[in-house]
């Protein structure tokens, strides 16, 4: 027995001595290089990824970024073409369950060792962590988080309603909307007319009524939960919301109506955290609106997670591999996450980043605090409207039902609940 | 002589035509006005409005200033890319279409109708369906991520349309003309150059306008098969508008859209007169 141990040790030792210099040589000799595909090209999104690239270059890397303009479909087309051509990017933007789906198409890099070294797992919301390690291994890294159910309140609409309390539950919200209507606010709920916009109204309603039902019905597609009373209650709440919206808004981006919101012609907006950046960049002042977590009937914040992430594709080239290591380390770095979120207005994925300092807005601090509380009370769930809860096909089937319901007021909540369950069955 | 222009029915017709024209032009007017307003002004007032101060700087930013991620060169380099793809692809697809249309209409051979049918079948294939086959082809011939690859795609895909157009036009040419030339000893290409080409300008103008507009405005292939600096102008336009965490840059976007639309507009202005004439030439023999 002692002999085998020695032999094994000897063997391990010699392998290590042989491998180590080679490893060190590989690390030292090649300049890390990274090919990246993302859809971030313009505005603060473009600025943030440009800044990330600068940091990559400061660390001695070669940054080769191909922004794919447009929306997710175009980027997926591009990614598919690159993979088919045998030339996947070393790293690409991808989010939600699509990470698991795409990881079956081409081999990905196992990032477990790097994640462990960075102590990343402990500081990421559990539901979020699961998305990024399908099959139990980390193959992608979340970079920044938005909450899709933030509540924006127009100060002028509040004045018209003679209200100063931020609504916490849906009952509060509905009461305030009534007051606004009575006080002369034409449309107590501000709206755009896009699919995600409609989807957000539903997911905020359901998650605010019962995060447990949301998790079961929307994330796990549990049949009983999909036919449960909470779904009907959520559709009933969506109907109230849609009655307070301007029906004459076509398929418009929410930003089209920001002026009406600030003017107090529209009162409250349920939108992702990114809206504060949009408001700020449109020249509106922080004093003109309030940001709070969306309504939650148990008074504890509910957080609908929308997280952008990078997935890492296997490459043989040593310089690309070194680039992937460097990129992974950067993405998980608290300082980099701080820099990134401060540019875009999101919050860092790492829950241990301190948001009290300069450079963070009150909205970001409130979002960060809401995330911590929501994780503690198991109320951080994944957004359906922003492709975090389900794969694209399933999401599309569900949003179809929701967006039709928002626009067609002859559909009853009970009917909508049945349609939603049927759509899920059909898309399975 | 009574002035007919004052007949009530005529006034009504003019009114209706004017209304339709106004409806069609309204979006253009909004885009032109917005191209001359600052972003803040648009955000703080409304999407529709008269410029308070003329923001000509939007055009400067659109042409050479705005950033697509790390590259801040405006629309200019992408305009050049689009031209480098559109001009050769338009010429190649038009010429090949003319030859193919001539062959299937006037040069009867076994299976000519089948070939014509298969070529025009290409019109019915959705663009998305052709993405993967093109990926494989471009990969195998080494043209992925190049402008030459795009020229190839647009040339070949354009063939369905150009062949259809030219064939329908050439069918009207009397066969006796061809027969006489063959008796005189002219071959396939001699007849094409000496007889068909001189008769072709109306339909060639139609196909050139059609192909140019179509290729210039194409987005999906441009964005899938090229990267970064290689991309056509449509990709740059979308890049400019795709910000999530920002107020849309309506002023600069509008200016960029107008600049990007100028080449196709020019083609229409120069050739539009012939467009309808060429299209109907075959129809009303």
XYZ file of C-alpha atoms in Angstrom:
713
model
C 0.000 0.000 0.000
C 2.632 2.588 0.876
C 4.278 1.834 -2.408
C 1.162 2.587 -4.472
C 0.628 5.816 -2.637
C 4.146 6.864 -3.341
C 3.844 5.835 -6.900
C 0.601 7.730 -7.332
C 2.095 10.746 -5.680
C 5.146 10.485 -7.813
C 3.025 10.222 -10.910
C 0.866 13.161 -9.920
C 3.927 15.148 -9.027
C 5.649 14.495 -12.303
C 2.530 15.297 -14.271
C 2.236 18.540 -12.358
C 5.850 19.455 -12.941
C 5.487 18.659 -16.605
C 2.208 20.472 -16.982
C 2.861 23.548 -14.893
C 5.632 25.127 -16.974
C 3.619 24.437 -20.101
C 0.603 26.069 -18.513
C 2.689 29.010 -17.365
C 4.244 29.271 -20.791
C 0.840 29.225 -22.457
C -0.366 31.930 -20.108
C 2.686 34.073 -20.590
C 3.261 33.651 -24.290
C -0.150 34.431 -25.710
C -1.914 37.729 -25.615
C -5.496 37.156 -24.465
C -7.913 37.861 -27.292
C -11.692 37.863 -27.231
C -14.237 37.792 -30.028
C -17.580 39.011 -28.690
C -21.051 39.252 -30.203
C -23.588 41.441 -28.467
C -26.601 43.503 -29.398
C -25.388 46.489 -27.433
C -24.478 49.101 -29.949
C -26.054 52.409 -29.058
C -26.556 54.754 -26.149
C -25.536 53.744 -22.663
C -25.592 50.044 -23.600
C -22.988 50.712 -26.265
C -21.033 52.963 -23.911
C -21.005 50.310 -21.177
C -19.697 47.495 -23.338
C -17.148 49.859 -24.871
C -15.925 50.643 -21.355
C -15.740 46.928 -20.584
C -13.637 46.466 -23.717
C -11.299 49.241 -22.565
C -10.781 47.421 -19.250
C -10.072 44.231 -21.185
C -7.432 46.035 -23.214
C -5.930 47.602 -20.082
C -5.340 44.073 -18.810
C -3.349 43.345 -21.954
C -6.090 41.773 -24.040
C -7.200 42.229 -27.632
C -10.904 43.151 -27.739
C -12.816 42.244 -30.910
C -16.438 43.206 -30.469
C -19.081 42.733 -33.195
C -22.241 44.506 -32.205
C -25.207 42.918 -33.962
C -27.671 45.724 -34.323
C -31.307 45.066 -33.844
C -33.058 42.855 -31.437
C -32.552 39.365 -30.178
C -33.609 37.556 -33.362
C -30.860 39.130 -35.449
C -28.244 38.286 -32.870
C -29.447 34.687 -32.692
C -29.278 34.442 -36.493
C -25.763 35.761 -36.430
C -24.763 33.418 -33.638
C -26.269 30.424 -35.439
C -24.466 31.356 -38.646
C -21.149 31.677 -36.803
C -21.609 28.335 -35.039
C -22.587 26.626 -38.303
C -19.562 28.123 -39.985
C -17.409 26.537 -37.289
C -16.365 29.930 -36.020
C -18.357 30.697 -32.857
C -17.430 33.849 -30.999
C -15.356 33.203 -27.882
C -18.128 34.885 -25.965
C -21.589 36.164 -26.774
C -24.460 37.859 -25.065
C -27.311 35.464 -24.271
C -29.887 35.362 -21.530
C -32.478 33.263 -19.757
C -33.446 29.709 -20.737
C -31.951 30.303 -24.193
C -28.605 29.637 -22.504
C -29.634 26.048 -21.816
C -31.172 25.672 -25.282
C -28.123 26.998 -27.126
C -25.667 25.041 -25.011
C -27.007 21.941 -26.764
C -26.125 23.357 -30.176
C -22.413 23.856 -29.659
C -19.896 23.018 -26.914
C -19.444 25.624 -24.200
C -16.681 26.357 -21.712
C -16.912 25.037 -18.157
C -16.382 28.048 -15.909
C -16.791 26.247 -12.555
C -13.193 26.772 -11.432
C -13.243 30.485 -12.278
C -16.618 30.978 -10.559
C -15.368 29.176 -7.462
C -12.176 31.274 -7.423
C -14.240 34.465 -7.593
C -16.668 33.284 -4.916
C -19.429 34.263 -7.329
C -22.030 31.627 -6.556
C -22.699 32.881 -3.041
C -23.574 36.393 -4.215
C -25.926 35.552 -7.100
C -29.693 35.110 -6.691
C -30.352 31.325 -6.707
C -32.884 31.353 -9.552
C -30.459 33.385 -11.607
C -27.552 31.073 -10.843
C -29.569 28.075 -12.034
C -30.130 29.662 -15.446
C -26.426 30.132 -15.989
C -25.376 26.603 -15.133
C -27.690 24.320 -17.057
C -26.565 20.760 -16.467
C -24.947 21.833 -13.211
C -21.898 23.548 -14.710
C -21.398 27.284 -15.081
C -21.168 28.049 -18.796
C -22.312 31.636 -18.746
C -22.073 34.612 -16.428
C -24.756 37.165 -15.591
C -23.503 40.710 -15.861
C -26.216 43.164 -14.839
C -29.757 43.064 -13.499
C -32.880 45.064 -14.084
C -36.148 44.637 -12.265
C -39.036 44.647 -14.723
C -41.697 45.604 -12.157
C -40.476 48.930 -10.834
C -43.197 51.441 -10.140
C -42.635 54.955 -11.438
C -44.842 57.673 -9.969
C -45.339 61.058 -11.568
C -44.966 63.820 -8.980
C -47.439 66.043 -10.761
C -50.008 63.270 -10.957
C -49.484 62.636 -7.235
C -50.113 66.340 -6.597
C -53.289 66.211 -8.657
C -54.436 63.230 -6.586
C -53.335 65.002 -3.374
C -51.473 61.810 -2.467
C -48.039 61.426 -0.971
C -47.928 57.744 0.000
C -46.101 55.311 -2.244
C -48.433 52.375 -2.908
C -47.192 49.065 -1.548
C -49.971 46.561 -2.302
C -52.245 46.275 -5.327
C -55.078 47.663 -3.189
C -52.961 50.768 -2.510
C -52.136 51.000 -6.188
C -55.765 50.752 -7.242
C -56.777 53.316 -4.617
C -54.165 55.759 -5.849
C -55.218 55.245 -9.450
C -58.827 56.071 -8.499
C -57.676 59.191 -6.698
C -55.604 60.240 -9.699
C -58.549 59.731 -12.005
C -60.740 61.799 -9.694
C -58.031 64.464 -9.482
C -57.969 64.928 -13.238
C -55.189 62.636 -14.369
C -56.423 61.485 -17.784
C -54.715 58.085 -17.663
C -53.578 56.937 -14.196
C -51.389 54.252 -15.772
C -48.817 55.260 -18.376
C -48.317 52.779 -21.174
C -46.619 52.045 -24.421
C -48.056 49.411 -26.702
C -45.320 46.848 -27.231
C -45.546 43.169 -26.331
C -43.044 43.295 -23.477
C -44.903 46.326 -22.134
C -48.181 44.386 -21.986
C -46.375 41.335 -20.654
C -44.884 43.370 -17.820
C -48.359 44.447 -16.679
C -49.335 40.805 -16.286
C -46.176 39.520 -14.673
C -46.118 42.413 -12.215
C -49.752 41.672 -11.336
C -49.307 37.954 -10.771
C -45.979 38.168 -8.950
C -47.396 40.958 -6.783
C -50.404 38.844 -5.879
C -48.441 35.658 -5.200
C -44.775 35.038 -6.004
C -45.342 31.365 -5.147
C -48.080 31.043 -7.746
C -45.902 32.946 -10.222
C -43.048 30.517 -9.729
C -45.302 27.487 -10.081
C -47.372 28.700 -13.028
C -45.022 30.820 -15.110
C -41.586 29.409 -14.316
C -42.465 25.738 -13.734
C -45.600 25.654 -15.943
C -47.433 23.679 -13.294
C -50.871 22.821 -14.694
C -52.699 23.203 -11.399
C -51.121 26.565 -10.741
C -51.927 27.727 -14.288
C -55.578 27.026 -13.614
C -55.401 28.401 -10.086
C -57.293 31.388 -8.649
C -54.179 33.606 -8.599
C -54.017 33.626 -12.406
C -57.616 34.843 -12.613
C -56.936 37.438 -9.947
C -53.882 38.593 -11.901
C -55.913 38.951 -15.098
C -58.558 40.869 -13.153
C -55.854 43.258 -11.927
C -54.520 43.609 -15.485
C -58.024 44.547 -16.618
C -58.139 47.328 -14.022
C -54.743 48.537 -15.207
C -55.776 48.452 -18.837
C -58.893 50.492 -18.045
C -56.587 53.225 -16.721
C -54.385 53.200 -19.797
C -54.631 55.288 -22.939
C -56.185 52.951 -25.517
C -54.959 55.179 -28.348
C -51.364 54.102 -27.993
C -50.453 51.824 -30.861
C -47.382 49.637 -30.821
C -45.352 52.483 -29.363
C -42.229 52.381 -27.236
C -42.989 53.450 -23.684
C -40.661 56.435 -24.049
C -43.101 58.068 -26.471
C -45.313 58.972 -23.527
C -42.716 60.063 -21.004
C -43.654 63.704 -21.332
C -47.307 62.962 -20.619
C -46.175 60.969 -17.591
C -43.999 63.765 -16.230
C -46.716 66.337 -16.973
C -49.171 64.382 -14.854
C -51.385 63.519 -17.788
C -50.430 59.906 -17.075
C -49.814 58.866 -13.478
C -47.972 55.641 -12.787
C -45.739 53.520 -14.943
C -44.808 49.867 -14.453
C -41.524 49.562 -16.224
C -38.049 48.110 -15.892
C -35.317 49.934 -14.030
C -33.920 51.120 -17.369
C -36.688 53.722 -17.572
C -34.846 55.930 -15.095
C -31.945 56.183 -17.520
C -34.352 56.977 -20.327
C -36.064 59.676 -18.239
C -32.734 61.151 -17.197
C -31.386 61.200 -20.742
C -34.580 62.861 -21.977
C -33.715 65.778 -19.729
C -36.254 65.143 -16.967
C -35.230 65.656 -13.354
C -35.192 63.069 -10.608
C -37.434 65.393 -8.544
C -40.197 64.940 -11.102
C -40.777 61.254 -10.437
C -40.480 58.587 -7.738
C -39.202 55.041 -8.225
C -40.316 52.218 -5.930
C -40.549 48.434 -6.104
C -43.744 47.230 -7.774
C -46.880 46.412 -5.731
C -46.701 43.312 -3.543
C -49.692 42.122 -1.564
C -47.621 40.669 1.271
C -45.783 44.023 1.502
C -42.387 42.410 0.980
C -40.729 43.421 -2.305
C -41.234 41.150 -5.292
C -38.395 41.313 -7.775
C -38.916 40.260 -11.398
C -35.415 39.496 -12.570
C -34.155 40.454 -15.997
C -30.442 39.760 -16.290
C -28.065 40.138 -19.209
C -25.327 37.550 -19.446
C -22.407 36.282 -21.489
C -22.070 32.687 -22.657
C -18.626 31.283 -23.489
C -18.156 29.034 -26.544
C -15.356 26.475 -26.782
C -12.402 27.538 -28.881
C -9.118 25.739 -29.454
C -6.920 28.807 -29.919
C -4.833 29.458 -26.768
C -5.171 33.241 -27.146
C -8.963 33.007 -27.245
C -8.952 30.678 -24.256
C -6.794 33.112 -22.322
C -9.216 35.843 -23.402
C -12.167 33.874 -22.081
C -10.473 33.478 -18.700
C -9.729 37.178 -18.527
C -13.262 38.100 -19.606
C -14.831 35.788 -17.022
C -12.693 37.305 -14.287
C -13.628 40.818 -15.390
C -17.367 40.114 -15.595
C -17.409 38.761 -12.040
C -15.247 41.593 -10.672
C -17.243 43.876 -8.320
C -15.432 46.946 -9.653
C -16.347 46.084 -13.250
C -19.961 45.345 -12.348
C -20.071 48.696 -10.570
C -18.693 50.494 -13.592
C -21.097 48.710 -15.945
C -24.235 49.306 -13.898
C -23.366 52.907 -13.263
C -23.282 53.510 -16.999
C -26.501 51.657 -17.875
C -28.571 52.295 -14.748
C -28.948 48.618 -13.868
C -27.782 47.030 -10.625
C -24.869 44.616 -10.264
C -25.523 40.887 -10.184
C -23.317 40.612 -7.106
C -25.506 41.298 -4.108
C -22.392 42.193 -2.063
C -21.670 45.388 -3.995
C -22.248 48.472 -1.860
C -24.617 50.892 -3.576
C -24.447 53.645 -0.956
C -21.635 55.633 -2.537
C -21.667 58.358 -5.160
C -22.454 57.268 -8.675
C -25.544 55.324 -7.644
C -29.030 56.808 -7.940
C -31.763 56.427 -5.329
C -33.627 54.275 -7.826
C -30.668 51.912 -8.099
C -30.271 51.793 -4.304
C -33.943 50.978 -3.882
C -33.694 48.322 -6.594
C -30.624 46.805 -4.950
C -32.297 46.735 -1.538
C -35.448 45.236 -3.063
C -33.395 42.452 -4.650
C -31.719 41.580 -1.337
C -35.022 41.511 0.510
C -36.718 39.563 -2.258
C -33.981 36.926 -2.254
C -34.213 36.645 1.539
C -37.977 36.080 1.365
C -37.746 33.913 -1.773
C -39.627 36.509 -3.826
C -37.069 37.071 -6.584
C -38.562 35.449 -9.696
C -37.706 35.440 -13.397
C -39.399 37.806 -15.860
C -41.605 36.267 -18.519
C -41.932 39.371 -20.663
C -38.172 39.720 -21.009
C -37.400 36.102 -21.898
C -36.055 35.005 -18.557
C -38.711 32.535 -17.419
C -39.245 30.455 -20.563
C -37.686 29.742 -23.927
C -38.721 32.005 -26.797
C -41.454 29.784 -28.254
C -43.253 29.343 -24.948
C -42.846 33.021 -24.080
C -44.350 34.042 -27.408
C -47.368 31.761 -26.914
C -48.053 33.186 -23.460
C -47.489 36.842 -24.370
C -49.887 36.423 -27.317
C -52.687 35.656 -24.864
C -51.694 38.468 -22.520
C -51.329 41.180 -25.112
C -54.654 40.283 -26.715
C -56.284 40.419 -23.298
C -54.816 43.847 -22.573
C -56.171 45.241 -25.826
C -59.466 43.398 -26.149
C -61.598 44.323 -23.162
C -64.398 41.913 -24.039
C -62.263 38.996 -22.832
C -63.089 38.069 -19.234
C -60.341 37.190 -16.723
C -61.684 33.630 -16.464
C -61.516 33.207 -20.234
C -58.002 34.630 -20.317
C -56.853 32.173 -17.649
C -58.210 29.263 -19.703
C -56.577 30.625 -22.858
C -53.252 30.979 -21.098
C -53.347 27.382 -19.867
C -54.273 26.237 -23.371
C -51.482 28.263 -24.955
C -48.998 26.644 -22.582
C -50.308 23.183 -23.448
C -50.069 23.984 -27.136
C -46.513 25.252 -26.930
C -45.191 22.433 -24.770
C -65.139 77.462 -73.540
C -66.133 76.479 -70.007
C -63.339 75.878 -67.610
C -63.593 72.183 -66.839
C -61.337 72.334 -63.800
C -64.209 73.813 -61.807
C -66.548 70.939 -62.433
C -67.596 69.606 -59.009
C -66.600 66.037 -59.809
C -63.118 67.180 -60.758
C -62.725 69.169 -57.569
C -63.774 66.104 -55.600
C -61.213 63.961 -57.400
C -58.455 66.478 -56.689
C -59.535 66.661 -53.076
C -59.380 62.912 -52.666
C -56.022 62.696 -54.406
C -54.670 65.512 -52.263
C -55.898 63.787 -49.109
C -54.275 60.520 -50.083
C -51.055 62.328 -50.941
C -51.111 64.117 -47.591
C -51.635 60.858 -45.731
C -48.753 59.288 -47.601
C -46.458 62.237 -47.059
C -47.290 62.824 -43.389
C -44.752 60.328 -42.021
C -42.075 61.786 -44.267
C -42.879 65.281 -43.040
C -42.602 64.102 -39.418
C -39.237 62.487 -40.146
C -37.928 65.590 -41.918
C -39.086 67.885 -39.110
C -37.658 65.585 -36.438
C -34.345 65.457 -38.253
C -34.099 69.173 -37.509
C -35.089 69.066 -33.838
C -32.902 68.264 -30.838
C -33.536 65.056 -28.926
C -34.408 66.946 -25.779
C -36.912 69.031 -27.633
C -38.593 65.930 -29.053
C -38.636 64.191 -25.664
C -39.853 67.251 -23.788
C -42.505 68.270 -26.285
C -43.904 65.648 -28.629
C -42.902 63.496 -31.558
C -44.838 65.806 -33.848
C -43.950 69.460 -33.897
C -42.213 72.350 -35.588
C -38.500 72.778 -34.734
C -37.904 75.553 -32.197
C -34.287 75.801 -33.232
C -32.959 74.242 -36.385
C -30.680 71.404 -35.320
C -28.624 70.948 -38.473
C -26.054 69.280 -36.256
C -28.213 66.127 -36.416
C -27.078 65.679 -39.997
C -23.423 66.101 -39.067
C -23.756 63.553 -36.254
C -25.678 61.161 -38.466
C -23.139 61.423 -41.277
C -19.917 61.144 -39.333
C -20.420 61.227 -35.590
C -22.637 58.706 -33.884
C -21.225 55.564 -32.334
C -22.019 51.947 -33.070
C -20.412 50.503 -29.932
C -16.690 51.312 -30.143
C -16.774 52.864 -33.611
C -17.852 56.495 -33.817
C -17.852 57.189 -37.547
C -21.521 57.858 -38.174
C -23.344 56.454 -41.145
C -20.612 57.214 -43.696
C -18.568 53.965 -43.768
C -21.762 51.911 -43.829
C -23.110 53.886 -46.781
C -19.948 52.927 -48.639
C -20.409 49.265 -47.691
C -23.970 49.340 -48.954
C -22.848 50.874 -52.235
C -20.100 48.253 -52.596
C -22.706 45.520 -52.240
C -25.668 47.077 -54.002
C -24.056 48.357 -57.194
C -22.294 45.135 -58.307
C -25.145 42.902 -57.121
C -27.665 45.027 -59.025
C -25.595 44.928 -62.217
C -24.863 41.200 -62.023
C -28.390 40.134 -61.157
C -29.894 42.362 -63.845
C -27.552 41.140 -66.558
C -27.897 37.478 -65.595
C -31.643 37.905 -65.355
C -31.742 39.415 -68.819
C -29.793 36.486 -70.274
C -31.882 33.944 -68.386
C -35.146 35.679 -69.283
C -34.083 35.810 -72.923
C -33.135 32.136 -72.887
C -36.407 30.894 -71.417
C -38.634 33.153 -73.494
C -37.079 33.209 -76.936
C -34.629 30.343 -77.066
C -37.009 27.459 -76.754
C -35.365 24.298 -75.561
C -36.463 21.127 -73.804
C -37.545 21.859 -70.251
C -37.381 25.651 -70.622
C -40.674 26.141 -68.835
C -39.506 23.915 -66.019
C -36.350 25.915 -65.560
C -38.329 29.125 -65.613
C -40.737 27.692 -63.038
C -37.968 26.557 -60.721
C -36.161 29.902 -60.919
C -39.295 31.875 -60.116
C -40.084 29.468 -57.295
C -37.295 31.298 -55.509
C -39.709 34.206 -55.068
C -41.786 32.199 -52.658
C -39.018 31.034 -50.331
C -39.056 33.026 -47.085
C -35.808 34.813 -46.362
C -35.389 33.096 -42.999
C -35.493 29.671 -44.630
C -32.522 30.504 -46.800
C -30.292 31.667 -43.954
C -28.810 28.323 -42.996
C -28.156 27.090 -46.553
C -26.399 30.364 -47.270
C -24.360 30.010 -44.099
C -23.091 26.631 -45.264
C -22.366 27.840 -48.789
C -20.525 30.954 -47.621
C -18.563 28.911 -45.095
C -17.504 26.371 -47.690
C -16.352 28.941 -50.221
C -14.787 31.131 -47.550
C -16.901 34.246 -48.073
C -18.531 34.504 -44.656
C -18.191 37.952 -43.087
C -17.280 39.556 -46.411
C -19.028 42.033 -48.679
C -18.306 39.698 -51.612
C -20.461 37.079 -49.897
C -23.351 39.534 -49.775
C -22.889 40.395 -53.442
C -23.116 36.693 -54.256
C -26.266 36.220 -52.169
C -28.056 39.192 -53.667
C -27.009 38.321 -57.200
C -28.330 34.796 -56.961
C -31.464 35.626 -55.024
C -32.175 38.519 -57.340
C -32.234 36.143 -60.281
C -35.751 34.961 -59.498
C -37.121 38.456 -59.877
C -34.959 39.661 -62.721
C -35.600 36.519 -64.747
C -39.338 36.869 -64.195
C -39.350 40.532 -65.186
C -37.201 40.074 -68.273
C -38.916 36.920 -69.412
C -42.337 38.564 -69.255
C -40.994 41.462 -71.267
C -39.149 39.410 -73.890
C -42.118 37.124 -74.483
C -43.656 40.066 -76.399
C -40.765 40.200 -78.855
C -41.822 38.517 -82.135
C -40.156 35.178 -82.649
C -39.727 35.974 -86.361
C -37.073 38.485 -85.391
C -35.032 35.806 -83.671
C -35.623 33.284 -86.428
C -34.488 35.713 -89.097
C -31.331 36.468 -87.148
C -30.608 32.771 -86.762
C -31.011 32.235 -90.491
C -28.500 35.031 -90.952
C -26.109 33.014 -88.822
C -26.331 34.841 -85.494
C -25.783 32.765 -82.361
C -27.205 32.993 -78.865
C -25.087 35.864 -77.583
C -24.929 37.785 -80.857
C -28.720 37.887 -80.933
C -28.748 38.870 -77.269
C -26.377 41.805 -77.712
C -27.511 42.978 -81.146
C -31.271 42.472 -80.966
C -32.449 41.917 -77.416
C -30.309 44.465 -75.599
C -31.308 47.428 -77.792
C -34.961 46.571 -77.103
C -34.427 46.187 -73.375
C -33.880 49.595 -71.722
C -37.424 49.921 -70.293
C -37.336 46.557 -68.547
C -33.686 46.924 -67.503
C -34.544 50.189 -65.789
C -37.368 48.453 -63.968
C -35.131 45.642 -62.756
C -32.333 48.014 -61.784
C -34.715 50.160 -59.723
C -36.251 47.098 -58.159
C -32.975 45.372 -57.350
C -31.217 48.502 -56.163
C -34.012 49.405 -53.752
C -34.379 45.884 -52.518
C -30.676 45.225 -51.932
C -30.023 48.657 -50.459
C -32.829 48.196 -47.947
C -32.025 44.584 -47.065
C -31.177 43.999 -43.421
C -31.272 40.338 -42.379
C -28.459 39.010 -44.566
C -26.429 42.138 -44.072
C -26.493 41.785 -40.338
C -26.044 38.005 -40.277
C -23.215 37.624 -42.751
C -21.089 40.639 -41.957
C -19.590 42.019 -38.757
C -18.769 45.401 -37.328
C -17.108 47.613 -39.892
C -18.355 45.502 -42.794
C -22.041 46.027 -42.177
C -24.437 47.737 -44.560
C -26.219 50.967 -43.758
C -29.456 49.281 -42.637
C -27.544 47.583 -39.843
C -26.074 50.912 -38.751
C -29.531 52.485 -38.763
C -30.930 49.780 -36.520
C -27.864 50.016 -34.305
C -28.617 53.683 -33.833
C -32.165 52.968 -32.720
C -31.725 49.839 -30.636
C -30.711 51.362 -27.308
C -32.696 50.028 -24.378
C -31.424 52.148 -21.527
C -31.532 55.425 -23.405
C -33.995 57.856 -24.819
C -34.261 57.059 -28.529
C -32.115 59.447 -30.563
C -35.031 60.572 -32.716
C -33.301 63.627 -34.157
C -30.148 61.865 -35.298
C -32.104 58.766 -36.334
C -34.349 60.833 -38.582
C -31.385 62.560 -40.183
C -29.636 59.218 -40.717
C -32.763 57.700 -42.245
C -33.053 60.555 -44.697
C -29.402 60.297 -45.711
C -29.685 56.524 -46.090
C -32.788 56.871 -48.235
C -31.214 59.375 -50.628
C -29.619 56.861 -53.052
C -32.872 54.953 -53.578
C -34.767 58.209 -53.828
C -32.336 59.393 -56.470
C -32.763 56.180 -58.447
C -36.521 56.625 -58.382
C -36.391 60.265 -59.359
C -34.083 59.496 -62.282
C -35.751 56.311 -63.447
C -39.271 56.462 -62.038
C -40.704 57.702 -65.333
C -39.591 54.488 -66.994
C -40.680 52.266 -64.142
C -44.375 52.034 -64.932
C -43.719 52.280 -68.653
C -41.377 49.286 -68.478
C -43.645 47.218 -66.283
C -46.679 47.741 -68.490
C -44.805 47.423 -71.775
C -45.244 43.662 -71.855
C -48.755 43.732 -70.481
C -50.385 45.972 -73.072
C -48.922 44.587 -76.230
